[in-house]
PDB file of C-alpha atoms in Angstrom:
ATOM      1  CA  GLU A  29      60.115 131.457  19.944  1.00  0.00           C
ATOM      2  CA  THR A  30      61.721 129.260  22.565  1.00  0.00           C
ATOM      3  CA  VAL A  31      60.816 125.571  22.452  1.00  0.00           C
ATOM      4  CA  PRO A  32      59.966 124.273  25.977  1.00  0.00           C
ATOM      5  CA  SER A  33      62.010 121.429  27.325  1.00  0.00           C
ATOM      6  CA  ALA A  34      60.516 117.965  27.513  1.00  0.00           C
ATOM      7  CA  SER A  35      60.873 117.953  31.275  1.00  0.00           C
ATOM      8  CA  MET A  36      58.450 120.840  31.771  1.00  0.00           C
ATOM      9  CA  LEU A  37      54.668 120.609  31.834  1.00  0.00           C
ATOM     10  CA  TYR A  38      52.674 123.744  31.020  1.00  0.00           C
ATOM     11  CA  ARG A  39      49.241 125.053  31.780  1.00  0.00           C
ATOM     12  CA  PRO A  40      46.942 125.176  28.768  1.00  0.00           C
ATOM     13  CA  SER A  41      46.878 128.453  26.805  1.00  0.00           C
ATOM     14  CA  THR A  42      43.789 130.521  27.468  1.00  0.00           C
ATOM     15  CA  SER A  43      44.084 132.139  24.016  1.00  0.00           C
ATOM     16  CA  SER A  44      43.561 128.757  22.411  1.00  0.00           C
ATOM     17  CA  ILE A  45      40.391 128.247  24.386  1.00  0.00           C
ATOM     18  CA  GLY A  46      38.969 131.757  23.975  1.00  0.00           C
ATOM     19  CA  GLY A  47      36.736 133.672  26.352  1.00  0.00           C
ATOM     20  CA  ALA A  48      37.245 136.620  28.670  1.00  0.00           C
ATOM     21  CA  ASN A  49      40.819 135.602  29.541  1.00  0.00           C
ATOM     22  CA  ALA A  50      42.027 135.426  25.956  1.00  0.00           C
ATOM     23  CA  ASN A  51      44.536 138.212  26.566  1.00  0.00           C
ATOM     24  CA  ALA A  52      46.216 136.491  29.546  1.00  0.00           C
ATOM     25  CA  SER A  53      49.923 137.091  29.738  1.00  0.00           C
ATOM     26  CA  SER A  54      52.319 134.658  28.188  1.00  0.00           C
ATOM     27  CA  ALA A  55      53.920 134.250  31.597  1.00  0.00           C
ATOM     28  CA  ASP A  56      51.026 132.022  32.604  1.00  0.00           C
ATOM     29  CA  GLU A  57      51.657 129.778  29.644  1.00  0.00           C
ATOM     30  CA  ALA A  58      55.350 129.507  30.422  1.00  0.00           C
ATOM     31  CA  THR A  59      54.875 128.597  34.093  1.00  0.00           C
ATOM     32  CA  PRO A  60      55.613 124.861  34.552  1.00  0.00           C
ATOM     33  CA  LEU A  61      53.398 122.699  36.741  1.00  0.00           C
ATOM     34  CA  LEU A  62      56.585 120.937  37.856  1.00  0.00           C
ATOM     35  CA  ILE A  63      59.377 123.396  38.420  1.00  0.00           C
ATOM     36  CA  SER A  64      62.786 122.608  37.029  1.00  0.00           C
ATOM     37  CA  GLY A  65      63.981 121.434  40.449  1.00  0.00           C
ATOM     38  CA  GLN A  66      61.261 118.762  40.346  1.00  0.00           C
ATOM     39  CA  SER A  67      61.830 117.708  36.784  1.00  0.00           C
ATOM     40  CA  GLY A  68      62.795 114.287  38.101  1.00  0.00           C
ATOM     41  CA  GLY A  69      59.486 113.890  39.949  1.00  0.00           C
ATOM     42  CA  ALA A  70      58.704 110.470  38.502  1.00  0.00           C
ATOM     43  CA  ASP A  71      62.132 109.195  39.492  1.00  0.00           C
ATOM     44  CA  ALA A  72      61.726 110.635  42.986  1.00  0.00           C
ATOM     45  CA  ILE A  73      58.387 108.889  43.439  1.00  0.00           C
ATOM     46  CA  ARG A  74      59.917 105.664  42.181  1.00  0.00           C
ATOM     47  CA  ARG A  75      62.773 105.971  44.665  1.00  0.00           C
ATOM     48  CA  GLN A  76      60.355 106.704  47.509  1.00  0.00           C
ATOM     49  CA  ARG A  77      58.316 103.626  46.684  1.00  0.00           C
ATOM     50  CA  LEU A  78      61.452 101.499  46.524  1.00  0.00           C
ATOM     51  CA  LEU A  79      62.614 102.866  49.881  1.00  0.00           C
ATOM     52  CA  ALA A  80      59.188 102.230  51.429  1.00  0.00           C
ATOM     53  CA  ARG A  81      59.229  98.658  50.109  1.00  0.00           C
ATOM     54  CA  ARG A  82      62.679  98.055  51.601  1.00  0.00           C
ATOM     55  CA  ARG A  83      61.614  99.461  54.959  1.00  0.00           C
ATOM     56  CA  SER A  84      58.497  97.301  54.899  1.00  0.00           C
ATOM     57  CA  ARG A  85      60.539  94.178  54.242  1.00  0.00           C
ATOM     58  CA  ALA A  86      63.054  95.091  56.947  1.00  0.00           C
ATOM     59  CA  ALA A  87      60.237  95.544  59.470  1.00  0.00           C
ATOM     60  CA  SER A  88      58.658  92.250  58.427  1.00  0.00           C
ATOM     61  CA  LEU A  89      61.962  90.385  58.743  1.00  0.00           C
ATOM     62  CA  THR A  90      62.469  91.886  62.189  1.00  0.00           C
ATOM     63  CA  ILE A  91      59.053  90.647  63.323  1.00  0.00           C
ATOM     64  CA  LEU A  92      59.788  87.187  61.908  1.00  0.00           C
ATOM     65  CA  LEU A  93      63.037  87.094  63.887  1.00  0.00           C
ATOM     66  CA  VAL A  94      61.196  88.241  67.012  1.00  0.00           C
ATOM     67  CA  GLU A  95      58.628  85.455  66.577  1.00  0.00           C
ATOM     68  CA  LEU A  96      61.380  82.847  66.166  1.00  0.00           C
ATOM     69  CA  LEU A  97      63.163  84.001  69.331  1.00  0.00           C
ATOM     70  CA  GLU A  98      59.897  84.260  71.258  1.00  0.00           C
ATOM     71  CA  ARG A  99      59.025  80.637  70.499  1.00  0.00           C
ATOM     72  CA  LEU A 100      62.586  79.650  71.402  1.00  0.00           C
ATOM     73  CA  ALA A 101      62.263  81.393  74.756  1.00  0.00           C
ATOM     74  CA  PHE A 102      58.769  80.078  75.501  1.00  0.00           C
ATOM     75  CA  TYR A 103      59.465  76.426  74.819  1.00  0.00           C
ATOM     76  CA  GLY A 104      62.940  76.712  76.276  1.00  0.00           C
ATOM     77  CA  ALA A 105      61.248  77.635  79.552  1.00  0.00           C
ATOM     78  CA  THR A 106      58.345  75.174  79.418  1.00  0.00           C
ATOM     79  CA  ALA A 107      59.503  72.049  77.535  1.00  0.00           C
ATOM     80  CA  ASN A 108      61.399  70.663  80.542  1.00  0.00           C
ATOM     81  CA  LEU A 109      59.361  72.436  83.183  1.00  0.00           C
ATOM     82  CA  VAL A 110      57.915  69.254  84.705  1.00  0.00           C
ATOM     83  CA  LEU A 111      61.342  67.603  84.945  1.00  0.00           C
ATOM     84  CA  THR A 112      62.953  70.752  86.325  1.00  0.00           C
ATOM     85  CA  LEU A 113      60.328  71.219  89.014  1.00  0.00           C
ATOM     86  CA  GLY A 114      60.799  67.588  90.033  1.00  0.00           C
ATOM     87  CA  GLN A 115      64.504  68.112  90.753  1.00  0.00           C
ATOM     88  CA  TRP A 116      66.336  69.865  93.532  1.00  0.00           C
ATOM     89  CA  PRO A 117      65.735  72.492  94.878  1.00  0.00           C
ATOM     90  CA  PHE A 118      62.070  72.330  93.824  1.00  0.00           C
ATOM     91  CA  LEU A 119      61.121  68.657  94.320  1.00  0.00           C
ATOM     92  CA  TRP A 120      57.542  69.238  93.204  1.00  0.00           C
ATOM     93  CA  VAL A 121      55.231  66.257  92.973  1.00  0.00           C
ATOM     94  CA  SER A 122      55.142  65.255  89.300  1.00  0.00           C
ATOM     95  CA  TYR A 123      51.430  65.691  88.713  1.00  0.00           C
ATOM     96  CA  VAL A 124      51.493  69.089  90.428  1.00  0.00           C
ATOM     97  CA  ALA A 125      54.322  70.188  88.152  1.00  0.00           C
ATOM     98  CA  ALA A 126      52.378  68.965  85.120  1.00  0.00           C
ATOM     99  CA  SER A 127      49.303  70.851  86.326  1.00  0.00           C
ATOM    100  CA  ALA A 128      51.335  74.040  86.673  1.00  0.00           C
ATOM    101  CA  SER A 129      52.674  73.699  83.122  1.00  0.00           C
ATOM    102  CA  LEU A 130      49.226  73.084  81.663  1.00  0.00           C
ATOM    103  CA  PHE A 131      47.742  75.914  83.690  1.00  0.00           C
ATOM    104  CA  MET A 132      50.304  78.326  82.278  1.00  0.00           C
ATOM    105  CA  SER A 133      49.648  77.228  78.680  1.00  0.00           C
ATOM    106  CA  GLY A 134      45.891  77.519  79.096  1.00  0.00           C
ATOM    107  CA  LEU A 135      46.208  80.936  80.710  1.00  0.00           C
ATOM    108  CA  ALA A 136      48.351  82.166  77.814  1.00  0.00           C
ATOM    109  CA  TYR A 137      45.750  81.180  75.225  1.00  0.00           C
ATOM    110  CA  GLY A 138      42.923  82.625  77.290  1.00  0.00           C
ATOM    111  CA  LEU A 139      44.678  85.952  77.803  1.00  0.00           C
ATOM    112  CA  SER A 140      45.286  86.313  74.061  1.00  0.00           C
ATOM    113  CA  LEU A 141      41.579  87.194  73.741  1.00  0.00           C
ATOM    114  CA  PHE A 142      41.923  89.947  76.319  1.00  0.00           C
ATOM    115  CA  PHE A 143      45.057  91.394  74.770  1.00  0.00           C
ATOM    116  CA  GLY A 144      43.466  91.332  71.331  1.00  0.00           C
ATOM    117  CA  TRP A 145      40.641  93.463  72.699  1.00  0.00           C
ATOM    118  CA  LEU A 146      43.099  95.716  74.547  1.00  0.00           C
ATOM    119  CA  SER A 147      45.098  96.278  71.378  1.00  0.00           C
ATOM    120  CA  ASP A 148      42.076  97.087  69.225  1.00  0.00           C
ATOM    121  CA  THR A 149      40.452  99.460  71.682  1.00  0.00           C
ATOM    122  CA  TRP A 150      43.215 101.132  73.691  1.00  0.00           C
ATOM    123  CA  LEU A 151      46.900 100.491  73.187  1.00  0.00           C
ATOM    124  CA  GLY A 152      47.427  99.384  69.605  1.00  0.00           C
ATOM    125  CA  ALA A 153      49.429  96.381  68.434  1.00  0.00           C
ATOM    126  CA  PHE A 154      52.892  97.896  68.927  1.00  0.00           C
ATOM    127  CA  ASN A 155      52.316  99.152  72.484  1.00  0.00           C
ATOM    128  CA  THR A 156      50.636  95.899  73.485  1.00  0.00           C
ATOM    129  CA  CYS A 157      53.597  93.893  72.159  1.00  0.00           C
ATOM    130  CA  ALA A 158      56.019  96.164  74.018  1.00  0.00           C
ATOM    131  CA  LEU A 159      54.074  95.655  77.255  1.00  0.00           C
ATOM    132  CA  GLY A 160      53.972  91.910  76.640  1.00  0.00           C
ATOM    133  CA  PHE A 161      57.727  91.720  76.108  1.00  0.00           C
ATOM    134  CA  LEU A 162      58.384  93.582  79.348  1.00  0.00           C
ATOM    135  CA  ILE A 163      56.227  91.191  81.369  1.00  0.00           C
ATOM    136  CA  TYR A 164      57.685  88.261  79.410  1.00  0.00           C
ATOM    137  CA  LEU A 165      61.210  89.235  80.424  1.00  0.00           C
ATOM    138  CA  ILE A 166      60.245  89.312  84.093  1.00  0.00           C
ATOM    139  CA  GLY A 167      58.786  85.818  83.828  1.00  0.00           C
ATOM    140  CA  LEU A 168      61.820  84.448  82.020  1.00  0.00           C
ATOM    141  CA  CYS A 169      64.096  85.495  84.866  1.00  0.00           C
ATOM    142  CA  GLY A 170      62.354  83.487  87.606  1.00  0.00           C
ATOM    143  CA  LEU A 171      63.713  79.962  87.138  1.00  0.00           C
ATOM    144  CA  PRO A 172      67.249  81.005  86.094  1.00  0.00           C
ATOM    145  CA  VAL A 173      67.580  83.159  89.217  1.00  0.00           C
ATOM    146  CA  LEU A 174      66.491  80.272  91.437  1.00  0.00           C
ATOM    147  CA  LEU A 175      68.847  77.849  89.691  1.00  0.00           C
ATOM    148  CA  LEU A 176      71.692  80.336  89.953  1.00  0.00           C
ATOM    149  CA  LEU A 177      71.064  80.777  93.669  1.00  0.00           C
ATOM    150  CA  GLU A 178      70.931  76.998  94.078  1.00  0.00           C
ATOM    151  CA  ARG A 179      74.301  76.692  92.382  1.00  0.00           C
ATOM    152  CA  TYR A 180      75.863  78.837  95.097  1.00  0.00           C
ATOM    153  CA  GLY A 181      73.761  77.445  97.945  1.00  0.00           C
ATOM    154  CA  HIS A 182      71.574  80.502  98.530  1.00  0.00           C
ATOM    155  CA  THR A 183      68.186  79.220  97.417  1.00  0.00           C
ATOM    156  CA  SER A 184      66.726  79.754 100.879  1.00  0.00           C
ATOM    157  CA  ALA A 185      67.187  83.496 100.385  1.00  0.00           C
ATOM    158  CA  LEU A 186      64.091  83.489  98.141  1.00  0.00           C
ATOM    159  CA  CYS A 187      62.449  80.164  98.936  1.00  0.00           C
ATOM    160  CA  GLY A 188      62.856  79.938 102.683  1.00  0.00           C
ATOM    161  CA  HIS A 189      62.777  76.442 104.193  1.00  0.00           C
ATOM    162  CA  LEU A 190      62.875  73.716 101.537  1.00  0.00           C
ATOM    163  CA  ASN A 191      60.730  70.626 102.061  1.00  0.00           C
ATOM    164  CA  SER A 192      62.415  67.331 101.303  1.00  0.00           C
ATOM    165  CA  GLY A 193      59.434  66.060  99.296  1.00  0.00           C
ATOM    166  CA  ILE A 194      58.775  62.404  98.577  1.00  0.00           C
ATOM    167  CA  VAL A 195      61.155  59.938 100.208  1.00  0.00           C
ATOM    168  CA  ASN A 196      64.244  59.428  98.022  1.00  0.00           C
ATOM    169  CA  ALA A 197      62.586  61.714  95.448  1.00  0.00           C
ATOM    170  CA  SER A 198      60.855  58.661  93.996  1.00  0.00           C
ATOM    171  CA  ILE A 199      57.481  56.968  94.127  1.00  0.00           C
ATOM    172  CA  VAL A 200      57.276  54.324  96.843  1.00  0.00           C
ATOM    173  CA  ARG A 201      54.187  52.147  97.118  1.00  0.00           C
ATOM    174  CA  THR A 202      52.954  50.224 100.128  1.00  0.00           C
ATOM    175  CA  ALA A 203      51.854  46.606 100.006  1.00  0.00           C
ATOM    176  CA  SER A 204      48.403  47.248 101.429  1.00  0.00           C
ATOM    177  CA  PHE A 205      47.749  50.478  99.548  1.00  0.00           C
ATOM    178  CA  PRO A 206      49.613  50.217  96.207  1.00  0.00           C
ATOM    179  CA  SER A 207      48.219  53.490  94.923  1.00  0.00           C
ATOM    180  CA  LYS A 208      49.265  55.502  97.965  1.00  0.00           C
ATOM    181  CA  LEU A 209      52.550  57.391  97.996  1.00  0.00           C
ATOM    182  CA  ILE A 210      54.748  57.220 101.052  1.00  0.00           C
ATOM    183  CA  GLN A 211      55.852  60.748 101.907  1.00  0.00           C
ATOM    184  CA  ASP A 212      57.954  61.969 104.770  1.00  0.00           C
ATOM    185  CA  GLU A 213      56.669  64.352 107.410  1.00  0.00           C
ATOM    186  CA  ASN A 214      57.938  67.378 105.499  1.00  0.00           C
ATOM    187  CA  SER A 215      56.299  66.460 102.188  1.00  0.00           C
ATOM    188  CA  THR A 216      54.024  69.087 100.650  1.00  0.00           C
ATOM    189  CA  GLY A 217      51.597  66.711  98.934  1.00  0.00           C
ATOM    190  CA  GLY A 218      49.563  67.900  95.974  1.00  0.00           C
ATOM    191  CA  ASN A 219      48.977  71.565  96.773  1.00  0.00           C
ATOM    192  CA  MET A 220      50.639  73.748  94.163  1.00  0.00           C
ATOM    193  CA  PHE A 221      50.899  76.703  96.515  1.00  0.00           C
ATOM    194  CA  GLU A 222      52.744  74.723  99.183  1.00  0.00           C
ATOM    195  CA  GLN A 223      55.533  73.396  96.970  1.00  0.00           C
ATOM    196  CA  ASN A 224      59.127  74.572  97.302  1.00  0.00           C
ATOM    197  CA  CYS A 225      59.676  78.079  95.913  1.00  0.00           C
ATOM    198  CA  SER A 226      56.046  78.148  94.786  1.00  0.00           C
ATOM    199  CA  PRO A 227      55.566  81.952  95.036  1.00  0.00           C
ATOM    200  CA  ILE A 228      58.501  82.646  92.697  1.00  0.00           C
ATOM    201  CA  VAL A 229      57.677  79.800  90.322  1.00  0.00           C
ATOM    202  CA  ILE A 230      53.971  80.603  90.061  1.00  0.00           C
ATOM    203  CA  ALA A 231      54.629  84.320  89.609  1.00  0.00           C
ATOM    204  CA  SER A 232      57.144  83.545  86.853  1.00  0.00           C
ATOM    205  CA  LEU A 233      54.725  81.225  85.085  1.00  0.00           C
ATOM    206  CA  CYS A 234      51.945  83.814  85.269  1.00  0.00           C
ATOM    207  CA  CYS A 235      54.247  86.460  83.776  1.00  0.00           C
ATOM    208  CA  LEU A 236      55.177  84.052  80.984  1.00  0.00           C
ATOM    209  CA  ALA A 237      51.509  83.416  80.280  1.00  0.00           C
ATOM    210  CA  ILE A 238      50.667  87.126  80.231  1.00  0.00           C
ATOM    211  CA  GLY A 239      53.560  87.991  77.933  1.00  0.00           C
ATOM    212  CA  SER A 240      52.874  85.087  75.617  1.00  0.00           C
ATOM    213  CA  GLY A 241      49.173  85.955  75.443  1.00  0.00           C
ATOM    214  CA  ALA A 242      49.954  89.543  74.478  1.00  0.00           C
ATOM    215  CA  LEU A 243      52.272  88.436  71.673  1.00  0.00           C
ATOM    216  CA  LYS A 244      50.013  85.683  70.356  1.00  0.00           C
ATOM    217  CA  ALA A 245      47.252  88.196  69.688  1.00  0.00           C
ATOM    218  CA  ASN A 246      49.306  91.062  68.264  1.00  0.00           C
ATOM    219  CA  LEU A 247      52.634  90.039  66.787  1.00  0.00           C
ATOM    220  CA  SER A 248      51.329  88.604  63.513  1.00  0.00           C
ATOM    221  CA  PRO A 249      48.862  91.491  62.905  1.00  0.00           C
ATOM    222  CA  LEU A 250      51.666  93.947  63.602  1.00  0.00           C
ATOM    223  CA  GLY A 251      53.758  92.259  60.921  1.00  0.00           C
ATOM    224  CA  ALA A 252      50.900  92.290  58.422  1.00  0.00           C
ATOM    225  CA  GLN A 253      50.399  96.012  59.012  1.00  0.00           C
ATOM    226  CA  GLN A 254      53.869  96.656  57.625  1.00  0.00           C
ATOM    227  CA  ILE A 255      52.867  95.309  54.195  1.00  0.00           C
ATOM    228  CA  LYS A 256      50.320  96.810  51.817  1.00  0.00           C
ATOM    229  CA  ASP A 257      50.502  94.326  48.958  1.00  0.00           C
ATOM    230  CA  PRO A 258      48.086  91.378  49.505  1.00  0.00           C
ATOM    231  CA  VAL A 259      50.501  88.976  47.815  1.00  0.00           C
ATOM    232  CA  GLU A 260      53.341  90.073  50.083  1.00  0.00           C
ATOM    233  CA  GLN A 261      51.042  89.723  53.099  1.00  0.00           C
ATOM    234  CA  SER A 262      50.314  86.129  52.136  1.00  0.00           C
ATOM    235  CA  ARG A 263      54.035  85.439  51.903  1.00  0.00           C
ATOM    236  CA  PHE A 264      54.595  87.064  55.270  1.00  0.00           C
ATOM    237  CA  PHE A 265      52.116  84.766  57.022  1.00  0.00           C
ATOM    238  CA  ASN A 266      53.761  81.784  55.337  1.00  0.00           C
ATOM    239  CA  TRP A 267      57.171  82.784  56.690  1.00  0.00           C
ATOM    240  CA  PHE A 268      55.635  83.681  60.055  1.00  0.00           C
ATOM    241  CA  TYR A 269      54.445  80.086  60.392  1.00  0.00           C
ATOM    242  CA  TRP A 270      57.934  78.868  59.481  1.00  0.00           C
ATOM    243  CA  ALA A 271      59.560  81.159  62.065  1.00  0.00           C
ATOM    244  CA  CYS A 272      57.188  79.861  64.747  1.00  0.00           C
ATOM    245  CA  ASN A 273      58.052  76.243  63.990  1.00  0.00           C
ATOM    246  CA  VAL A 274      61.795  76.786  63.599  1.00  0.00           C
ATOM    247  CA  GLY A 275      61.950  78.484  66.996  1.00  0.00           C
ATOM    248  CA  SER A 276      59.931  75.681  68.587  1.00  0.00           C
ATOM    249  CA  PHE A 277      62.133  73.020  66.981  1.00  0.00           C
ATOM    250  CA  ALA A 278      65.327  74.710  68.165  1.00  0.00           C
ATOM    251  CA  ALA A 279      63.991  74.873  71.723  1.00  0.00           C
ATOM    252  CA  TYR A 280      62.888  71.231  71.844  1.00  0.00           C
ATOM    253  CA  PHE A 281      65.954  69.897  70.037  1.00  0.00           C
ATOM    254  CA  PHE A 282      68.857  71.914  71.439  1.00  0.00           C
ATOM    255  CA  LEU A 283      67.754  73.493  74.715  1.00  0.00           C
ATOM    256  CA  THR A 284      66.019  70.423  76.104  1.00  0.00           C
ATOM    257  CA  TYR A 285      69.074  68.301  75.328  1.00  0.00           C
ATOM    258  CA  THR A 286      71.278  70.835  77.110  1.00  0.00           C
ATOM    259  CA  GLN A 287      68.993  70.952  80.136  1.00  0.00           C
ATOM    260  CA  GLN A 288      68.674  67.178  80.464  1.00  0.00           C
ATOM    261  CA  ASN A 289      72.122  65.841  79.605  1.00  0.00           C
ATOM    262  CA  LEU A 290      74.724  68.376  80.731  1.00  0.00           C
ATOM    263  CA  GLY A 291      74.130  68.332  84.467  1.00  0.00           C
ATOM    264  CA  LYS A 292      73.381  71.341  86.640  1.00  0.00           C
ATOM    265  CA  ASP A 293      75.480  73.650  84.494  1.00  0.00           C
ATOM    266  CA  GLY A 294      73.630  72.518  81.391  1.00  0.00           C
ATOM    267  CA  ARG A 295      70.286  72.986  83.084  1.00  0.00           C
ATOM    268  CA  LEU A 296      71.221  76.514  84.103  1.00  0.00           C
ATOM    269  CA  ALA A 297      72.619  77.294  80.644  1.00  0.00           C
ATOM    270  CA  GLY A 298      69.492  75.916  78.969  1.00  0.00           C
ATOM    271  CA  TYR A 299      67.352  78.362  80.924  1.00  0.00           C
ATOM    272  CA  LEU A 300      69.708  81.293  80.472  1.00  0.00           C
ATOM    273  CA  VAL A 301      70.156  81.083  76.691  1.00  0.00           C
ATOM    274  CA  PRO A 302      66.582  82.126  75.750  1.00  0.00           C
ATOM    275  CA  ARG A 303      66.933  85.259  77.907  1.00  0.00           C
ATOM    276  CA  LEU A 304      69.946  86.546  76.015  1.00  0.00           C
ATOM    277  CA  PRO A 305      68.175  87.701  72.782  1.00  0.00           C
TER     278      PRO A 305
END
């Protein structure tokens, strides 16, 4: 009688159990549950699990890199926004520029609630992030395009007539009214929608807020969905927080220095770099 190999599992013998099927053919007993081609089934399952774990880690690392670059782009565009809007060709009043920056940040946080709902009910985290990145990219192109046009003297092509703003681009106080600013006849005052290039700037800031809101609500859950192990999920959120802060630090440390200290070329380069990734 042939001794079965260790790699083959057999159905139990009906003759050993007894009953109406006691005379079943020996072919049933010799039929393996795992055919010889699947004798390495345990190894195959182990390899599949290892491959799934590697893919999960690769996806998680990709999302961490995306978060780092997103924070780099966001703060690269907003950290010096008030100073940029106060310079030529914008010449926005300082408190109006500050209001625009704060409005954009508040809108981004408010829209994260909407995009969280949209992701859970309609689009899903991945599609919502993809939509957010598309809108984000449109917003990131606004200021660099205007600065590039200004470099070659074609800003009026998008902005029309440029107001000269406050006299000498500085605050001048009168003796009788020390709190009143002296502005020339072309000054725009404190209306955000009447500042130089305001349609392009405001549209860009709104696109940045929409894109940022979509990513705030969905990027970290999308990363957590790639991991099944609770311990690995905890590690992911730890590294996600690190990626967020490293990207923010790089923007405030390197890009702001470039924008403030390297002249017009540095300002343009500081706004172009975050768009490249």
